[in-house]
Amino acid sequence: MYFVANWKMFGDLKGLNSLNNVINFVTRNERKNFKVVYCPPSTLIFSLSKKFKNTPIDLGGQNSHESENYGPYTGHINSKMLKDIGAKYLILGHSENRQCGENDKLINLKIKNGLKTGLKIIFCIGETLKEKKNNKTNQILSNQIKIGLNGIKNKSNIIIAYEPVWAIGTGLIPELSDLNNLIFFIKKKFKNKSQKVLYGGSVNENNINQLKTINNIDGFLVGAASQDAKKFIDIIKKTYN
Ligand code: PGA
């Protein structure tokens, strides 16, 4: 199981001490065979890579520029730079970036370059509330997967994160029956039967008991609740209780 912490634009150097508890917890429970990945703002990756050294916790970026090479792109960083400071994973296609204008084609380029750099990609897909209401969910997910992964034969370093846009940061989660159907629908699109699919969107220490029952779910992408070490640990603990 994956537990991916997406800190979004939150967090500072001072706050990193709270992660000592997470390090202790993860180290003590290593045999349970789960993977914890922290995706903090890029400003914290280097410090965290030192803190997580010799621990099983990995780091990831939250987005990258699509260019494989360095270039005159003020304010941007690419996957090579993220890898250089310790990232092994990279979240791409998050709806908060799609809402800022990222389309499936651009996300496809980012995924290709992230893979070339050697990062594992956490590829976010999900429908808006309007699309859901219009019964477009399956079509939207299919398109996002088709265009986002166009031309990528080897998908072993891709983890899909199904994140309904309307569930992110709202406290709402889909009906379990819908989630079971959609995770099945997504997995069926891949030849490799062990394709990893995570759920994300308002995952917290209270609803995890329900969410962990999703058939064949491979883990969770956690936003707000991951900023609180205790809540994040609780989510992992409850998944195994
Ligand atoms: P949330 O965010 O858990 O705060 O809803 C999830 C995400 O956006 O990845």
PDB file of C-alpha atoms and ligand atoms in Angstrom:
ATOM      1  CA  MET A   1       0.000   0.000   0.000  1.00  0.00           C
ATOM      2  CA  TYR A   2       1.121   3.524  -0.766  1.00  0.00           C
ATOM      3  CA  PHE A   3       0.494   6.466   1.530  1.00  0.00           C
ATOM      4  CA  VAL A   4       1.399   9.602  -0.360  1.00  0.00           C
ATOM      5  CA  ALA A   5       1.416  12.929   1.474  1.00  0.00           C
ATOM      6  CA  ASN A   6       0.643  15.867  -0.795  1.00  0.00           C
ATOM      7  CA  TRP A   7       1.476  18.978   1.173  1.00  0.00           C
ATOM      8  CA  LYS A   8       0.519  21.352  -1.640  1.00  0.00           C
ATOM      9  CA  MET A   9       1.697  24.936  -0.864  1.00  0.00           C
ATOM     10  CA  PHE A  10       2.007  24.353   2.893  1.00  0.00           C
ATOM     11  CA  GLY A  11       4.987  23.771   5.140  1.00  0.00           C
ATOM     12  CA  ASP A  12       8.204  25.388   6.295  1.00  0.00           C
ATOM     13  CA  LEU A  13      11.562  24.349   7.749  1.00  0.00           C
ATOM     14  CA  LYS A  14      10.341  24.870  11.314  1.00  0.00           C
ATOM     15  CA  GLY A  15       7.543  22.350  10.868  1.00  0.00           C
ATOM     16  CA  LEU A  16       9.769  19.462   9.792  1.00  0.00           C
ATOM     17  CA  ASN A  17      10.446  18.319  13.362  1.00  0.00           C
ATOM     18  CA  SER A  18       6.905  16.987  13.568  1.00  0.00           C
ATOM     19  CA  LEU A  19       7.983  14.332  11.088  1.00  0.00           C
ATOM     20  CA  ASN A  20      10.181  12.608  13.668  1.00  0.00           C
ATOM     21  CA  ASN A  21       7.078  10.748  14.839  1.00  0.00           C
ATOM     22  CA  VAL A  22       6.347   9.605  11.305  1.00  0.00           C
ATOM     23  CA  ILE A  23       9.935   8.414  10.867  1.00  0.00           C
ATOM     24  CA  ASN A  24       9.704   6.422  14.114  1.00  0.00           C
ATOM     25  CA  PHE A  25       6.346   4.954  13.192  1.00  0.00           C
ATOM     26  CA  VAL A  26       7.371   3.964   9.669  1.00  0.00           C
ATOM     27  CA  THR A  27      10.675   2.499  10.819  1.00  0.00           C
ATOM     28  CA  ARG A  28       8.978   0.434  13.542  1.00  0.00           C
ATOM     29  CA  ASN A  29       6.388  -0.903  11.102  1.00  0.00           C
ATOM     30  CA  GLU A  30       8.625  -1.540   8.124  1.00  0.00           C
ATOM     31  CA  ARG A  31       7.662  -5.202   7.939  1.00  0.00           C
ATOM     32  CA  LYS A  32       4.070  -4.226   7.056  1.00  0.00           C
ATOM     33  CA  ASN A  33       5.432  -3.424   3.663  1.00  0.00           C
ATOM     34  CA  PHE A  34       3.758  -0.104   2.998  1.00  0.00           C
ATOM     35  CA  LYS A  35       5.422   2.773   1.222  1.00  0.00           C
ATOM     36  CA  VAL A  36       5.266   6.316   2.558  1.00  0.00           C
ATOM     37  CA  VAL A  37       6.061   9.097   0.109  1.00  0.00           C
ATOM     38  CA  TYR A  38       6.184  12.756   1.129  1.00  0.00           C
ATOM     39  CA  CYS A  39       5.556  15.333  -1.565  1.00  0.00           C
ATOM     40  CA  PRO A  40       6.296  18.647   0.158  1.00  0.00           C
ATOM     41  CA  PRO A  41       6.782  21.968  -1.614  1.00  0.00           C
ATOM     42  CA  SER A  42      10.034  21.849  -3.620  1.00  0.00           C
ATOM     43  CA  THR A  43      11.631  24.254  -1.123  1.00  0.00           C
ATOM     44  CA  LEU A  44      11.636  21.484   1.499  1.00  0.00           C
ATOM     45  CA  ILE A  45      12.712  18.471  -0.539  1.00  0.00           C
ATOM     46  CA  PHE A  46      16.436  18.871   0.038  1.00  0.00           C
ATOM     47  CA  SER A  47      16.103  19.297   3.812  1.00  0.00           C
ATOM     48  CA  LEU A  48      13.740  16.356   3.983  1.00  0.00           C
ATOM     49  CA  SER A  49      16.039  14.178   1.913  1.00  0.00           C
ATOM     50  CA  LYS A  50      18.628  14.610   4.667  1.00  0.00           C
ATOM     51  CA  LYS A  51      16.062  13.930   7.361  1.00  0.00           C
ATOM     52  CA  PHE A  52      14.752  10.794   5.645  1.00  0.00           C
ATOM     53  CA  LYS A  53      18.229   9.445   4.852  1.00  0.00           C
ATOM     54  CA  ASN A  54      18.490   5.807   6.010  1.00  0.00           C
ATOM     55  CA  THR A  55      14.705   5.621   6.520  1.00  0.00           C
ATOM     56  CA  PRO A  56      12.227   3.841   4.204  1.00  0.00           C
ATOM     57  CA  ILE A  57      10.393   7.125   3.495  1.00  0.00           C
ATOM     58  CA  ASP A  58      10.697   8.496  -0.037  1.00  0.00           C
ATOM     59  CA  LEU A  59      10.202  11.973  -1.436  1.00  0.00           C
ATOM     60  CA  GLY A  60       8.385  13.343  -4.424  1.00  0.00           C
ATOM     61  CA  GLY A  61       7.752  16.610  -6.226  1.00  0.00           C
ATOM     62  CA  GLN A  62       4.280  18.046  -6.853  1.00  0.00           C
ATOM     63  CA  ASN A  63       4.771  19.189 -10.441  1.00  0.00           C
ATOM     64  CA  SER A  64       7.537  19.936 -12.909  1.00  0.00           C
ATOM     65  CA  HIS A  65       8.214  21.822 -16.098  1.00  0.00           C
ATOM     66  CA  GLU A  66       7.845  19.646 -19.192  1.00  0.00           C
ATOM     67  CA  SER A  67      11.329  20.402 -20.481  1.00  0.00           C
ATOM     68  CA  GLU A  68      13.836  17.652 -19.986  1.00  0.00           C
ATOM     69  CA  ASN A  69      16.705  20.152 -20.179  1.00  0.00           C
ATOM     70  CA  TYR A  70      17.550  23.293 -18.310  1.00  0.00           C
ATOM     71  CA  GLY A  71      16.210  26.425 -19.968  1.00  0.00           C
ATOM     72  CA  PRO A  72      15.045  30.009 -19.678  1.00  0.00           C
ATOM     73  CA  TYR A  73      11.821  29.290 -17.771  1.00  0.00           C
ATOM     74  CA  THR A  74      11.671  31.734 -14.892  1.00  0.00           C
ATOM     75  CA  GLY A  75      10.052  30.295 -11.811  1.00  0.00           C
ATOM     76  CA  HIS A  76      10.035  26.697 -13.004  1.00  0.00           C
ATOM     77  CA  ILE A  77      11.907  23.535 -12.130  1.00  0.00           C
ATOM     78  CA  ASN A  78      12.152  20.303 -14.064  1.00  0.00           C
ATOM     79  CA  SER A  79      12.196  16.659 -13.081  1.00  0.00           C
ATOM     80  CA  LYS A  80      15.995  16.482 -13.339  1.00  0.00           C
ATOM     81  CA  MET A  81      16.286  19.177 -10.652  1.00  0.00           C
ATOM     82  CA  LEU A  82      13.815  17.381  -8.422  1.00  0.00           C
ATOM     83  CA  LYS A  83      15.746  14.157  -8.762  1.00  0.00           C
ATOM     84  CA  ASP A  84      18.984  15.971  -8.041  1.00  0.00           C
ATOM     85  CA  ILE A  85      17.734  17.063  -4.593  1.00  0.00           C
ATOM     86  CA  GLY A  86      16.329  13.685  -3.615  1.00  0.00           C
ATOM     87  CA  ALA A  87      12.914  13.166  -5.208  1.00  0.00           C
ATOM     88  CA  LYS A  88      12.053   9.680  -6.431  1.00  0.00           C
ATOM     89  CA  TYR A  89       8.403  10.355  -7.232  1.00  0.00           C
ATOM     90  CA  LEU A  90       6.544  13.117  -9.045  1.00  0.00           C
ATOM     91  CA  ILE A  91       2.866  14.026  -8.852  1.00  0.00           C
ATOM     92  CA  LEU A  92       1.563  15.101 -12.265  1.00  0.00           C
ATOM     93  CA  GLY A  93      -1.859  16.014 -13.596  1.00  0.00           C
ATOM     94  CA  HIS A  94      -3.226  17.195 -10.265  1.00  0.00           C
ATOM     95  CA  SER A  95      -6.561  18.915 -10.766  1.00  0.00           C
ATOM     96  CA  GLU A  96      -5.296  22.063  -9.055  1.00  0.00           C
ATOM     97  CA  ASN A  97      -2.786  22.345 -11.911  1.00  0.00           C
ATOM     98  CA  ARG A  98      -5.287  21.277 -14.542  1.00  0.00           C
ATOM     99  CA  GLN A  99      -7.479  24.144 -13.296  1.00  0.00           C
ATOM    100  CA  CYS A 100      -4.541  26.498 -13.937  1.00  0.00           C
ATOM    101  CA  GLY A 101      -4.544  25.474 -17.584  1.00  0.00           C
ATOM    102  CA  GLU A 102      -2.597  22.202 -17.821  1.00  0.00           C
ATOM    103  CA  ASN A 103      -4.153  19.991 -20.463  1.00  0.00           C
ATOM    104  CA  ASP A 104      -3.765  16.264 -21.070  1.00  0.00           C
ATOM    105  CA  LYS A 105      -1.178  16.792 -23.832  1.00  0.00           C
ATOM    106  CA  LEU A 106       1.058  18.912 -21.632  1.00  0.00           C
ATOM    107  CA  ILE A 107       0.683  16.409 -18.811  1.00  0.00           C
ATOM    108  CA  ASN A 108       1.693  13.654 -21.250  1.00  0.00           C
ATOM    109  CA  LEU A 109       4.930  15.534 -22.035  1.00  0.00           C
ATOM    110  CA  LYS A 110       5.617  16.031 -18.345  1.00  0.00           C
ATOM    111  CA  ILE A 111       5.031  12.338 -17.649  1.00  0.00           C
ATOM    112  CA  LYS A 112       7.354  11.281 -20.472  1.00  0.00           C
ATOM    113  CA  ASN A 113      10.151  13.517 -19.259  1.00  0.00           C
ATOM    114  CA  GLY A 114       9.631  12.587 -15.634  1.00  0.00           C
ATOM    115  CA  LEU A 115       9.939   8.902 -16.581  1.00  0.00           C
ATOM    116  CA  LYS A 116      13.037   9.596 -18.673  1.00  0.00           C
ATOM    117  CA  THR A 117      14.601  11.261 -15.655  1.00  0.00           C
ATOM    118  CA  GLY A 118      13.952   8.104 -13.674  1.00  0.00           C
ATOM    119  CA  LEU A 119      11.142   9.322 -11.430  1.00  0.00           C
ATOM    120  CA  LYS A 120       8.056   7.294 -10.569  1.00  0.00           C
ATOM    121  CA  ILE A 121       4.986   9.205 -11.659  1.00  0.00           C
ATOM    122  CA  ILE A 122       1.847   9.618  -9.582  1.00  0.00           C
ATOM    123  CA  PHE A 123      -0.590  10.489 -12.352  1.00  0.00           C
ATOM    124  CA  CYS A 124      -3.778  12.160 -11.097  1.00  0.00           C
ATOM    125  CA  ILE A 125      -7.052  11.784 -12.926  1.00  0.00           C
ATOM    126  CA  GLY A 126     -10.587  12.671 -11.933  1.00  0.00           C
ATOM    127  CA  GLU A 127     -13.875  14.191 -12.995  1.00  0.00           C
ATOM    128  CA  THR A 128     -15.479  17.472 -11.914  1.00  0.00           C
ATOM    129  CA  LEU A 129     -18.863  17.565 -10.204  1.00  0.00           C
ATOM    130  CA  LYS A 130     -20.500  18.757 -13.418  1.00  0.00           C
ATOM    131  CA  GLU A 131     -18.981  15.883 -15.367  1.00  0.00           C
ATOM    132  CA  LYS A 132     -20.143  13.446 -12.707  1.00  0.00           C
ATOM    133  CA  LYS A 133     -23.668  14.845 -12.777  1.00  0.00           C
ATOM    134  CA  ASN A 134     -23.712  14.490 -16.563  1.00  0.00           C
ATOM    135  CA  ASN A 135     -22.622  10.843 -16.286  1.00  0.00           C
ATOM    136  CA  LYS A 136     -19.340  11.667 -18.006  1.00  0.00           C
ATOM    137  CA  THR A 137     -17.018  10.185 -15.392  1.00  0.00           C
ATOM    138  CA  ASN A 138     -15.974   7.090 -17.348  1.00  0.00           C
ATOM    139  CA  GLN A 139     -15.424   9.067 -20.523  1.00  0.00           C
ATOM    140  CA  ILE A 140     -13.361  11.729 -18.742  1.00  0.00           C
ATOM    141  CA  LEU A 141     -11.184   9.144 -17.001  1.00  0.00           C
ATOM    142  CA  SER A 142     -10.687   7.235 -20.255  1.00  0.00           C
ATOM    143  CA  ASN A 143      -9.585  10.383 -22.079  1.00  0.00           C
ATOM    144  CA  GLN A 144      -7.269  11.503 -19.334  1.00  0.00           C
ATOM    145  CA  ILE A 145      -5.592   8.090 -19.329  1.00  0.00           C
ATOM    146  CA  LYS A 146      -5.485   7.787 -23.114  1.00  0.00           C
ATOM    147  CA  ILE A 147      -3.950  11.200 -23.806  1.00  0.00           C
ATOM    148  CA  GLY A 148      -1.918  11.443 -20.603  1.00  0.00           C
ATOM    149  CA  LEU A 149      -0.211   8.102 -21.230  1.00  0.00           C
ATOM    150  CA  ASN A 150      -0.085   8.319 -25.013  1.00  0.00           C
ATOM    151  CA  GLY A 151       3.101   6.753 -26.386  1.00  0.00           C
ATOM    152  CA  ILE A 152       4.204   5.323 -23.051  1.00  0.00           C
ATOM    153  CA  LYS A 153       4.674   1.575 -23.441  1.00  0.00           C
ATOM    154  CA  ASN A 154       6.269   0.711 -20.142  1.00  0.00           C
ATOM    155  CA  LYS A 155       3.884   1.816 -17.429  1.00  0.00           C
ATOM    156  CA  SER A 156       5.602   0.057 -14.550  1.00  0.00           C
ATOM    157  CA  ASN A 157       6.733   3.371 -13.050  1.00  0.00           C
ATOM    158  CA  ILE A 158       3.309   4.930 -13.227  1.00  0.00           C
ATOM    159  CA  ILE A 159       0.897   4.988 -10.332  1.00  0.00           C
ATOM    160  CA  ILE A 160      -2.591   6.253 -11.070  1.00  0.00           C
ATOM    161  CA  ALA A 161      -4.277   8.408  -8.443  1.00  0.00           C
ATOM    162  CA  TYR A 162      -8.024   8.629  -8.900  1.00  0.00           C
ATOM    163  CA  GLU A 163      -9.019  11.965  -7.381  1.00  0.00           C
ATOM    164  CA  PRO A 164     -12.536  13.212  -8.112  1.00  0.00           C
ATOM    165  CA  VAL A 165     -12.151  17.000  -8.302  1.00  0.00           C
ATOM    166  CA  TRP A 166     -15.286  17.514  -6.201  1.00  0.00           C
ATOM    167  CA  ALA A 167     -13.853  15.371  -3.395  1.00  0.00           C
ATOM    168  CA  ILE A 168     -10.598  17.308  -3.031  1.00  0.00           C
ATOM    169  CA  GLY A 169     -10.559  19.507   0.054  1.00  0.00           C
ATOM    170  CA  THR A 170     -14.336  19.305   0.491  1.00  0.00           C
ATOM    171  CA  GLY A 171     -14.731  16.553   3.082  1.00  0.00           C
ATOM    172  CA  LEU A 172     -16.826  14.631   0.555  1.00  0.00           C
ATOM    173  CA  ILE A 173     -15.942  11.173  -0.697  1.00  0.00           C
ATOM    174  CA  PRO A 174     -17.648   9.077  -3.368  1.00  0.00           C
ATOM    175  CA  GLU A 175     -20.083   6.272  -2.554  1.00  0.00           C
ATOM    176  CA  LEU A 176     -18.113   3.111  -1.906  1.00  0.00           C
ATOM    177  CA  SER A 177     -19.992   1.263  -4.640  1.00  0.00           C
ATOM    178  CA  ASP A 178     -18.997   3.983  -7.138  1.00  0.00           C
ATOM    179  CA  LEU A 179     -15.405   3.783  -5.968  1.00  0.00           C
ATOM    180  CA  ASN A 180     -15.313   0.022  -6.341  1.00  0.00           C
ATOM    181  CA  ASN A 181     -16.680   0.315  -9.874  1.00  0.00           C
ATOM    182  CA  LEU A 182     -14.331   3.119 -10.871  1.00  0.00           C
ATOM    183  CA  ILE A 183     -11.172   1.540  -9.508  1.00  0.00           C
ATOM    184  CA  PHE A 184     -12.144  -1.634 -11.386  1.00  0.00           C
ATOM    185  CA  PHE A 185     -12.849   0.437 -14.520  1.00  0.00           C
ATOM    186  CA  ILE A 186      -9.447   2.141 -14.310  1.00  0.00           C
ATOM    187  CA  LYS A 187      -7.518  -1.079 -13.659  1.00  0.00           C
ATOM    188  CA  LYS A 188      -9.228  -2.800 -16.582  1.00  0.00           C
ATOM    189  CA  LYS A 189      -7.668  -0.265 -18.933  1.00  0.00           C
ATOM    190  CA  PHE A 190      -4.207  -1.649 -18.267  1.00  0.00           C
ATOM    191  CA  LYS A 191      -2.766  -4.854 -19.638  1.00  0.00           C
ATOM    192  CA  ASN A 192      -0.663  -5.230 -16.547  1.00  0.00           C
ATOM    193  CA  LYS A 193      -3.019  -6.593 -13.960  1.00  0.00           C
ATOM    194  CA  SER A 194      -0.854  -5.260 -11.158  1.00  0.00           C
ATOM    195  CA  GLN A 195      -1.227  -1.628 -12.246  1.00  0.00           C
ATOM    196  CA  LYS A 196      -1.282   0.447  -9.071  1.00  0.00           C
ATOM    197  CA  VAL A 197      -4.275   2.713  -8.484  1.00  0.00           C
ATOM    198  CA  LEU A 198      -4.633   5.012  -5.467  1.00  0.00           C
ATOM    199  CA  TYR A 199      -7.618   6.971  -4.234  1.00  0.00           C
ATOM    200  CA  GLY A 200      -7.324  10.648  -3.238  1.00  0.00           C
ATOM    201  CA  GLY A 201      -9.791  13.328  -2.137  1.00  0.00           C
ATOM    202  CA  SER A 202     -10.602  14.169   1.503  1.00  0.00           C
ATOM    203  CA  VAL A 203      -8.950  11.025   2.855  1.00  0.00           C
ATOM    204  CA  ASN A 204      -8.756  11.423   6.628  1.00  0.00           C
ATOM    205  CA  GLU A 205      -8.419   9.492   9.883  1.00  0.00           C
ATOM    206  CA  ASN A 206     -12.220   9.178  10.149  1.00  0.00           C
ATOM    207  CA  ASN A 207     -13.176   7.926   6.696  1.00  0.00           C
ATOM    208  CA  ILE A 208     -10.176   5.635   6.198  1.00  0.00           C
ATOM    209  CA  ASN A 209     -12.058   2.715   7.759  1.00  0.00           C
ATOM    210  CA  GLN A 210     -14.518   2.942   4.883  1.00  0.00           C
ATOM    211  CA  LEU A 211     -11.992   3.770   2.182  1.00  0.00           C
ATOM    212  CA  LYS A 212      -9.681   0.892   3.041  1.00  0.00           C
ATOM    213  CA  THR A 213     -12.453  -1.510   2.024  1.00  0.00           C
ATOM    214  CA  ILE A 214     -12.277  -0.448  -1.649  1.00  0.00           C
ATOM    215  CA  ASN A 215     -11.551  -3.604  -3.650  1.00  0.00           C
ATOM    216  CA  ASN A 216      -7.961  -3.854  -4.843  1.00  0.00           C
ATOM    217  CA  ILE A 217      -7.041  -0.332  -3.804  1.00  0.00           C
ATOM    218  CA  ASP A 218      -3.264   0.165  -3.701  1.00  0.00           C
ATOM    219  CA  GLY A 219      -3.137   3.124  -1.362  1.00  0.00           C
ATOM    220  CA  PHE A 220      -4.098   6.736  -0.796  1.00  0.00           C
ATOM    221  CA  LEU A 221      -3.028  10.209  -1.825  1.00  0.00           C
ATOM    222  CA  VAL A 222      -3.624  12.399   1.206  1.00  0.00           C
ATOM    223  CA  GLY A 223      -3.750  16.201   1.121  1.00  0.00           C
ATOM    224  CA  ALA A 224      -4.838  18.223   4.157  1.00  0.00           C
ATOM    225  CA  ALA A 225      -4.686  15.326   6.655  1.00  0.00           C
ATOM    226  CA  SER A 226      -1.078  14.607   5.705  1.00  0.00           C
ATOM    227  CA  GLN A 227       0.064  17.953   7.072  1.00  0.00           C
ATOM    228  CA  ASP A 228      -0.676  16.685  10.563  1.00  0.00           C
ATOM    229  CA  ALA A 229       1.771  13.899  11.469  1.00  0.00           C
ATOM    230  CA  LYS A 230      -0.630  12.317  13.959  1.00  0.00           C
ATOM    231  CA  LYS A 231      -3.519  12.207  11.495  1.00  0.00           C
ATOM    232  CA  PHE A 232      -1.304  10.782   8.796  1.00  0.00           C
ATOM    233  CA  ILE A 233       0.000   8.061  11.130  1.00  0.00           C
ATOM    234  CA  ASP A 234      -3.589   7.311  12.190  1.00  0.00           C
ATOM    235  CA  ILE A 235      -4.591   6.841   8.561  1.00  0.00           C
ATOM    236  CA  ILE A 236      -1.832   4.270   8.093  1.00  0.00           C
ATOM    237  CA  LYS A 237      -2.545   2.533  11.409  1.00  0.00           C
ATOM    238  CA  LYS A 238      -6.270   2.249  10.734  1.00  0.00           C
ATOM    239  CA  THR A 239      -5.661   0.847   7.272  1.00  0.00           C
ATOM    240  CA  TYR A 240      -4.052  -2.169   8.935  1.00  0.00           C
ATOM    241  CA  ASN A 241      -6.424  -2.550  11.886  1.00  0.00           C
TER     242      ASN A 241
HETATM  243  P1  PGA B   1      -7.308  16.524   0.237  1.00  0.00           P
HETATM  244  O1  PGA B   1      -6.348  16.654  -1.058  1.00  0.00           O
HETATM  245  O2  PGA B   1      -6.930  15.234   0.922  1.00  0.00           O
HETATM  246  O3  PGA B   1      -7.005  17.722   1.050  1.00  0.00           O
HETATM  247  O4  PGA B   1      -8.704  16.475  -0.273  1.00  0.00           O
HETATM  248  C1  PGA B   1      -6.016  15.547  -1.826  1.00  0.00           C
HETATM  249  C2  PGA B   1      -5.205  15.976  -3.021  1.00  0.00           C
HETATM  250  O5  PGA B   1      -5.487  17.035  -3.585  1.00  0.00           O
HETATM  251  O6  PGA B   1      -4.256  15.267  -3.428  1.00  0.00           O
END
